[in-house]
Amino acid sequence: MSNRYKILVVEDENNIGSLIRALLEANNYQVISASDCTNGKMLYHSHRPDLILLDLGLPDADGISLLQEVRRDSFTPVIVLSARTDETDKVDALDHGANDYVTKPFSSAELMARVRCALRTSMQHSRPGEDSVFISDGFVIDYGARRIFIDNTEIKLTQTEYNIIACLSRHPGKVLTYSAIIKEIWGYKDCGSVKKLQVNMANIRKKLGAKPGKKNYIENELGIGYRMCERNEPLHYPSAPADHP
Ligand code: CA
């Protein structure tokens, strides 16, 4: 049983906390839980969990302070549990290094999918080098050549469009906020940046063949940012396959 993932749940609402615990245990995860920030921090340091589910509204302190403490010494994935109205909280949490968020009330299937995704992503701890190729369900990025293919057909992109996709692909499954992407691509933020990003993203989605109601390579998290979806588990190859187009 020692190979089970250990998950720390920090949640002050007892009914939600025990629901999450039951759900995780039913899925064969090991669970430790805290109902405030102080105990959450203590358990984090003493147990070194593989993943943290973190409520932001805690009785003794803001959950963000736990997140900051975790990020000072590890990349342990953190999924924030937030109420529907807290859009700025979600952005704030993501910008402080949270991997993802789940909005309450959430379905068990959704929560478990996010947990699996975050654990998988953290296993791919090494950043792909410039020569590596990202592959997800027919979607290939040749970082060395700065080219993108879908089902072996090259997608013609501008430099900025390529940079945005490459940036998202380095964090598969993770929501990147508008300001995180803008900082990465343009290095600064002004009042027109979000609009500029959205225009680029609209073009990207068109070029990637995005269709409403269909599962797409890049998902728009309204008012928050974008996420590159994992359809299959992406593979990071050390170098391009020999028969690469
Ligand atoms: Ca709470």
Tab-separated table of C-alpha atoms and ligand atoms in Angstrom:
chain	number	residue	atom	x	y	z
A	1	MET	CA	0.000	0.000	0.000
A	2	SER	CA	3.025	2.274	0.305
A	3	ASN	CA	2.876	3.146	-3.381
A	4	ARG	CA	-0.439	4.944	-2.964
A	5	TYR	CA	-0.485	8.684	-3.550
A	6	LYS	CA	-0.861	10.733	-0.408
A	7	ILE	CA	-3.265	13.658	-0.673
A	8	LEU	CA	-3.630	16.484	1.822
A	9	VAL	CA	-7.129	17.963	2.011
A	10	VAL	CA	-7.431	21.369	3.672
A	11	GLU	CA	-11.102	22.240	4.064
A	12	ASP	CA	-12.993	23.710	7.024
A	13	GLU	CA	-16.488	22.655	6.006
A	14	ASN	CA	-16.805	19.233	7.596
A	15	ASN	CA	-19.376	17.802	5.220
A	16	ILE	CA	-17.331	18.752	2.138
A	17	GLY	CA	-14.132	17.553	3.793
A	18	SER	CA	-15.507	14.130	4.609
A	19	LEU	CA	-17.122	13.813	1.199
A	20	ILE	CA	-13.759	14.460	-0.467
A	21	ARG	CA	-12.006	12.068	1.894
A	22	ALA	CA	-14.505	9.282	1.150
A	23	LEU	CA	-14.212	9.891	-2.569
A	24	LEU	CA	-10.411	9.848	-2.558
A	25	GLU	CA	-10.215	6.767	-0.355
A	26	ALA	CA	-12.690	4.961	-2.609
A	27	ASN	CA	-10.231	5.701	-5.423
A	28	ASN	CA	-7.385	4.211	-3.433
A	29	TYR	CA	-5.650	7.438	-2.430
A	30	GLN	CA	-4.261	7.917	1.033
A	31	VAL	CA	-5.807	10.977	2.704
A	32	ILE	CA	-4.656	13.312	5.437
A	33	SER	CA	-6.796	16.273	6.320
A	34	ALA	CA	-6.764	19.600	8.107
A	35	SER	CA	-9.540	22.076	8.763
A	36	ASP	CA	-7.415	25.195	9.027
A	37	CYS	CA	-4.294	26.742	7.561
A	38	THR	CA	-2.005	26.169	10.543
A	39	ASN	CA	-2.660	22.436	10.658
A	40	GLY	CA	-2.515	22.245	6.872
A	41	LYS	CA	1.003	23.718	6.907
A	42	MET	CA	2.072	21.372	9.677
A	43	LEU	CA	0.781	18.312	7.827
A	44	TYR	CA	2.399	19.494	4.612
A	45	HIS	CA	5.814	19.681	6.267
A	46	SER	CA	5.498	16.456	8.247
A	47	HIS	CA	3.865	14.279	5.549
A	48	ARG	CA	5.104	15.732	2.243
A	49	PRO	CA	1.924	14.821	0.346
A	50	ASP	CA	1.893	14.169	-3.414
A	51	LEU	CA	-0.961	16.601	-3.936
A	52	ILE	CA	-2.922	19.205	-1.981
A	53	LEU	CA	-6.618	20.063	-2.262
A	54	LEU	CA	-6.931	23.509	-0.784
A	55	ASP	CA	-9.960	25.523	0.246
A	56	LEU	CA	-9.170	29.243	0.204
A	57	GLY	CA	-11.597	30.464	2.859
A	58	LEU	CA	-10.176	28.982	6.055
A	59	PRO	CA	-10.944	30.115	9.617
A	60	ASP	CA	-7.440	31.151	10.704
A	61	ALA	CA	-5.826	32.434	7.486
A	62	ASP	CA	-6.260	32.647	3.738
A	63	GLY	CA	-5.453	29.374	1.937
A	64	ILE	CA	-3.126	31.425	-0.295
A	65	SER	CA	-0.651	31.646	2.598
A	66	LEU	CA	-0.401	27.842	2.646
A	67	LEU	CA	0.044	27.845	-1.122
A	68	GLN	CA	2.877	30.382	-0.823
A	69	GLU	CA	4.574	28.323	1.839
A	70	VAL	CA	4.374	25.189	-0.315
A	71	ARG	CA	5.754	27.005	-3.363
A	72	ARG	CA	8.747	28.228	-1.391
A	73	ASP	CA	10.124	24.711	-1.318
A	74	SER	CA	8.311	22.435	-3.763
A	75	PHE	CA	6.289	21.970	-6.933
A	76	THR	CA	3.746	19.770	-5.126
A	77	PRO	CA	0.566	20.130	-7.189
A	78	VAL	CA	-2.125	22.225	-5.520
A	79	ILE	CA	-5.754	22.231	-6.620
A	80	VAL	CA	-7.805	25.060	-5.193
A	81	LEU	CA	-11.409	24.449	-4.149
A	82	SER	CA	-13.295	27.664	-4.677
A	83	ALA	CA	-16.802	29.036	-4.621
A	84	ARG	CA	-18.422	29.986	-7.900
A	85	THR	CA	-18.270	33.724	-7.304
A	86	ASP	CA	-14.581	33.961	-6.499
A	87	GLU	CA	-13.181	34.634	-9.972
A	88	THR	CA	-10.439	36.969	-8.735
A	89	ASP	CA	-9.538	34.429	-6.050
A	90	LYS	CA	-9.023	31.777	-8.713
A	91	VAL	CA	-6.783	34.064	-10.763
A	92	ASP	CA	-4.875	35.034	-7.642
A	93	ALA	CA	-4.401	31.384	-6.637
A	94	LEU	CA	-3.225	30.376	-10.118
A	95	ASP	CA	-0.797	33.296	-10.189
A	96	HIS	CA	0.552	32.169	-6.814
A	97	GLY	CA	1.344	28.770	-8.302
A	98	ALA	CA	-1.816	26.698	-7.902
A	99	ASN	CA	-2.029	24.067	-10.642
A	100	ASP	CA	-5.762	24.092	-11.059
A	101	TYR	CA	-9.022	24.951	-9.400
A	102	VAL	CA	-12.342	23.213	-8.982
A	103	THR	CA	-15.476	25.260	-8.467
A	104	LYS	CA	-17.892	24.247	-5.705
A	105	PRO	CA	-20.208	22.467	-6.062
A	106	PHE	CA	-18.210	20.019	-8.159
A	107	SER	CA	-18.995	16.539	-9.385
A	108	SER	CA	-16.936	13.633	-8.077
A	109	ALA	CA	-15.978	12.721	-11.637
A	110	GLU	CA	-14.651	16.230	-12.255
A	111	LEU	CA	-12.650	16.319	-9.040
A	112	MET	CA	-11.103	12.916	-9.683
A	113	ALA	CA	-10.192	13.891	-13.256
A	114	ARG	CA	-8.430	17.036	-11.988
A	115	VAL	CA	-6.595	15.028	-9.330
A	116	ARG	CA	-5.357	12.449	-11.840
A	117	CYS	CA	-4.324	15.186	-14.249
A	118	ALA	CA	-2.383	17.136	-11.603
A	119	LEU	CA	-0.588	14.025	-10.372
A	120	ARG	CA	0.316	13.022	-13.931
A	121	THR	CA	1.604	16.482	-14.776
A	122	SER	CA	3.795	16.579	-11.694
A	123	MET	CA	5.359	13.281	-12.741
A	124	GLN	CA	6.612	14.974	-15.927
A	125	HIS	CA	8.737	17.180	-13.737
A	126	SER	CA	11.433	17.914	-16.257
A	127	ARG	CA	10.822	20.794	-18.609
A	128	PRO	CA	11.027	19.662	-22.212
A	129	GLY	CA	14.212	20.870	-23.878
A	130	GLU	CA	14.202	22.922	-27.039
A	131	ASP	CA	14.521	19.817	-29.211
A	132	SER	CA	11.698	17.856	-27.716
A	133	VAL	CA	8.399	17.079	-29.299
A	134	PHE	CA	5.082	17.328	-27.529
A	135	ILE	CA	2.555	14.803	-28.663
A	136	SER	CA	-1.062	14.624	-27.622
A	137	ASP	CA	-3.631	12.846	-29.726
A	138	GLY	CA	-2.216	13.740	-33.154
A	139	PHE	CA	-0.977	17.128	-31.961
A	140	VAL	CA	2.775	17.546	-32.344
A	141	ILE	CA	5.023	20.453	-31.457
A	142	ASP	CA	8.568	20.379	-32.721
A	143	TYR	CA	10.174	22.851	-30.329
A	144	GLY	CA	13.501	22.775	-32.184
A	145	ALA	CA	11.961	23.738	-35.535
A	146	ARG	CA	9.188	25.851	-33.943
A	147	ARG	CA	6.578	24.075	-36.052
A	148	ILE	CA	3.234	22.525	-35.190
A	149	PHE	CA	1.453	19.601	-36.814
A	150	ILE	CA	-1.973	18.072	-36.479
A	151	ASP	CA	-2.310	14.587	-37.898
A	152	ASN	CA	0.921	15.148	-39.867
A	153	THR	CA	-0.313	18.386	-41.482
A	154	GLU	CA	1.610	21.516	-40.597
A	155	ILE	CA	-0.406	24.374	-39.108
A	156	LYS	CA	0.910	27.741	-40.300
A	157	LEU	CA	1.256	30.119	-37.363
A	158	THR	CA	2.707	33.552	-36.666
A	159	GLN	CA	5.642	33.741	-34.235
A	160	THR	CA	3.348	35.048	-31.493
A	161	GLU	CA	0.771	32.319	-32.077
A	162	TYR	CA	3.497	29.692	-31.921
A	163	ASN	CA	4.895	31.195	-28.712
A	164	ILE	CA	1.479	31.115	-27.048
A	165	ILE	CA	0.895	27.464	-27.935
A	166	ALA	CA	4.399	26.461	-26.865
A	167	CYS	CA	3.885	28.276	-23.559
A	168	LEU	CA	0.575	26.474	-22.858
A	169	SER	CA	1.989	23.118	-23.940
A	170	ARG	CA	4.718	23.307	-21.324
A	171	HIS	CA	2.009	23.136	-18.667
A	172	PRO	CA	-0.403	20.519	-20.034
A	173	GLY	CA	-3.668	20.374	-18.141
A	174	LYS	CA	-2.859	23.497	-16.119
A	175	VAL	CA	-4.843	26.717	-16.437
A	176	LEU	CA	-2.545	29.616	-17.256
A	177	THR	CA	-4.032	33.000	-16.391
A	178	TYR	CA	-4.128	35.831	-18.920
A	179	SER	CA	-1.434	37.734	-17.044
A	180	ALA	CA	0.850	34.684	-16.744
A	181	ILE	CA	0.673	34.116	-20.520
A	182	ILE	CA	1.085	37.817	-21.299
A	183	LYS	CA	4.155	38.039	-19.072
A	184	GLU	CA	5.653	34.988	-20.791
A	185	ILE	CA	4.926	36.167	-24.349
A	186	TRP	CA	5.310	39.949	-24.209
A	187	GLY	CA	7.090	40.405	-20.893
A	188	TYR	CA	4.836	43.253	-19.795
A	189	LYS	CA	1.177	43.978	-19.322
A	190	ASP	CA	-0.740	47.014	-20.516
A	191	CYS	CA	-4.429	47.735	-20.894
A	192	GLY	CA	-4.509	46.246	-24.407
A	193	SER	CA	-2.675	43.012	-23.533
A	194	VAL	CA	-5.656	40.832	-22.705
A	195	LYS	CA	-7.424	41.934	-25.883
A	196	LYS	CA	-4.250	41.219	-27.892
A	197	LEU	CA	-4.000	37.766	-26.323
A	198	GLN	CA	-7.669	37.024	-27.015
A	199	VAL	CA	-7.316	38.051	-30.669
A	200	ASN	CA	-4.277	35.804	-31.069
A	201	MET	CA	-6.065	32.989	-29.307
A	202	ALA	CA	-9.136	33.320	-31.542
A	203	ASN	CA	-6.845	32.930	-34.570
A	204	ILE	CA	-5.056	29.980	-32.985
A	205	ARG	CA	-8.287	28.186	-32.195
A	206	LYS	CA	-9.500	28.742	-35.763
A	207	LYS	CA	-6.253	27.370	-37.168
A	208	LEU	CA	-6.372	24.355	-34.853
A	209	GLY	CA	-9.891	23.624	-36.080
A	210	ALA	CA	-11.669	24.450	-32.817
A	211	LYS	CA	-15.403	23.946	-32.916
A	212	PRO	CA	-17.931	24.931	-30.279
A	213	GLY	CA	-19.229	22.009	-28.257
A	214	LYS	CA	-16.348	19.813	-29.364
A	215	LYS	CA	-13.382	18.897	-27.194
A	216	ASN	CA	-10.569	21.155	-28.354
A	217	TYR	CA	-6.808	21.274	-27.894
A	218	ILE	CA	-7.031	24.575	-26.047
A	219	GLU	CA	-9.836	25.334	-23.621
A	220	ASN	CA	-10.939	28.822	-22.717
A	221	GLU	CA	-11.555	29.308	-19.002
A	222	LEU	CA	-13.794	32.369	-19.226
A	223	GLY	CA	-12.460	35.390	-17.369
A	224	ILE	CA	-9.457	33.381	-16.110
A	225	GLY	CA	-7.169	32.106	-18.842
A	226	TYR	CA	-6.450	29.118	-21.056
A	227	ARG	CA	-5.584	25.474	-20.629
A	228	MET	CA	-4.017	23.051	-23.044
A	229	CYS	CA	-6.025	19.871	-22.720
A	230	GLU	CA	-4.618	16.480	-22.262
A	231	ARG	CA	-6.603	14.139	-24.436
A	232	ASN	CA	-4.159	11.315	-24.199
A	233	GLU	CA	-1.243	11.469	-21.885
A	234	PRO	CA	1.246	13.697	-23.631
A	235	LEU	CA	4.702	12.324	-24.142
A	236	HIS	CA	7.839	14.371	-24.018
A	237	TYR	CA	10.410	12.806	-26.282
A	238	PRO	CA	14.030	13.736	-25.830
A	239	SER	CA	14.332	14.279	-29.587
A	240	ALA	CA	12.152	14.224	-32.686
A	241	PRO	CA	11.099	10.784	-33.924
A	242	ALA	CA	13.037	9.695	-37.028
A	243	ASP	CA	10.011	9.552	-39.318
A	244	HIS	CA	8.824	12.970	-38.272
A	245	PRO	CA	7.252	14.912	-41.190
B	1	CA	CA	-14.145	27.403	3.636
